[in-house]
């Protein structure tokens, strides 16, 4: 087999494949004979169908199948001999004017790029730190108390206060006309929880059971309801019931109700601190990892294979359609989604994947067995039965592959931080937790 390789542009290459016609026909004959032994056709006993009849019925499909197989094999051998790292699938076309007895094909394809990672000592990375303060523990305890609060009806002449649960009827109109979603009966909300717009809460605060009030409300320009965004409405509100919230005391009973092993206030705070520290650790790792990856990509030079970008685009569009379908959108699988929406993100993912792969290869940053084990045990530590979670990970190759990918990213993060110009920055617990 004669093989030539041409460079077309950047990452695009072309291989010319020459295959003897006899090789193709020999394989076609072999497959037709094998098929004839089992094929069933009307008027013939199984295995007794004449070869010319089998060839007439199945010859085209078998020939097409053999051609695909042989050309694919020839391409794989040629690419291997040329030491080419092929990205995506080749576009193969038959050439006209081939010498007698031969078939000639052009295979056009892309190769993975050479990735140049510049001196990482010039890369700049901002590394953030955060600690779990007593205030963060107090705030978490308050959240846990609110989740277990009880309500008692207020006296008829008692005004609505912060934290009360109000049961109301309301109706809103814009220019004297009702609008969708502007009316409800026996609607409950907690005053001060942000469930309603601030103007609405302010109007209800101080009202008494049985009292009605009309007040104006300005919808924000960025309000999620597009039909009313930026408009002013007049609301009529009637308070039907007010209930005062009662929060449980911070004591041993609260700790016991939360399933804390050491059912004391000190044990409760220690347990909360341990869980918050675990969450802080993962959030810091994620944020610092993103900063490292951005710096790593900015410090690398490479061309992107269009085939890899397109494959990533196709995956992202498929995921977007699946999400639309899950949301109940009709004909979501046919929804027109332009490539441009996801192209920058797809290019970033492909670029990052190639750069990380090169850094891992060049510096032996693969995940070690002990690292995989440690990471899984850390993930499982927050569950009631950690060993069951460990077995759940170990029993599935796909889940283990996801763990391996995370560990490799962690190795890359540590490596880059050890080489780059790192600026330390401390952020508050609240700022860290507020970030997605």
mmCIF file of C-alpha atoms in Angstrom, residues 159-163 189-193 198-208 213 239:
data_model
loop_
_atom_site.group_PDB
_atom_site.id
_atom_site.type_symbol
_atom_site.label_atom_id
_atom_site.label_comp_id
_atom_site.label_asym_id
_atom_site.label_seq_id
_atom_site.Cartn_x
_atom_site.Cartn_y
_atom_site.Cartn_z
ATOM 1 C CA UNK A 159 -49.699 44.212 64.084
ATOM 2 C CA UNK A 160 -47.680 42.187 61.576
ATOM 3 C CA UNK A 161 -44.008 42.041 62.518
ATOM 4 C CA UNK A 162 -40.739 40.891 61.009
ATOM 5 C CA UNK A 163 -40.622 37.096 60.816
ATOM 6 C CA UNK A 189 -45.459 34.276 53.120
ATOM 7 C CA UNK A 190 -42.911 35.115 55.800
ATOM 8 C CA UNK A 191 -42.408 38.828 56.333
ATOM 9 C CA UNK A 192 -38.752 39.730 55.841
ATOM 10 C CA UNK A 193 -37.753 36.515 54.056
ATOM 11 C CA UNK A 198 -39.761 44.777 49.460
ATOM 12 C CA UNK A 199 -42.545 47.324 48.744
ATOM 13 C CA UNK A 200 -45.111 44.560 49.213
ATOM 14 C CA UNK A 201 -43.596 43.429 52.524
ATOM 15 C CA UNK A 202 -43.354 47.022 53.756
ATOM 16 C CA UNK A 203 -47.042 47.534 53.026
ATOM 17 C CA UNK A 204 -48.118 44.424 54.964
ATOM 18 C CA UNK A 205 -45.802 45.054 57.896
ATOM 19 C CA UNK A 206 -47.836 46.736 60.675
ATOM 20 C CA UNK A 207 -51.260 45.618 59.345
ATOM 21 C CA UNK A 208 -53.639 43.681 61.604
ATOM 22 C CA UNK A 213 -55.102 48.247 52.330
ATOM 23 C CA UNK A 239 -54.692 40.245 56.010
#
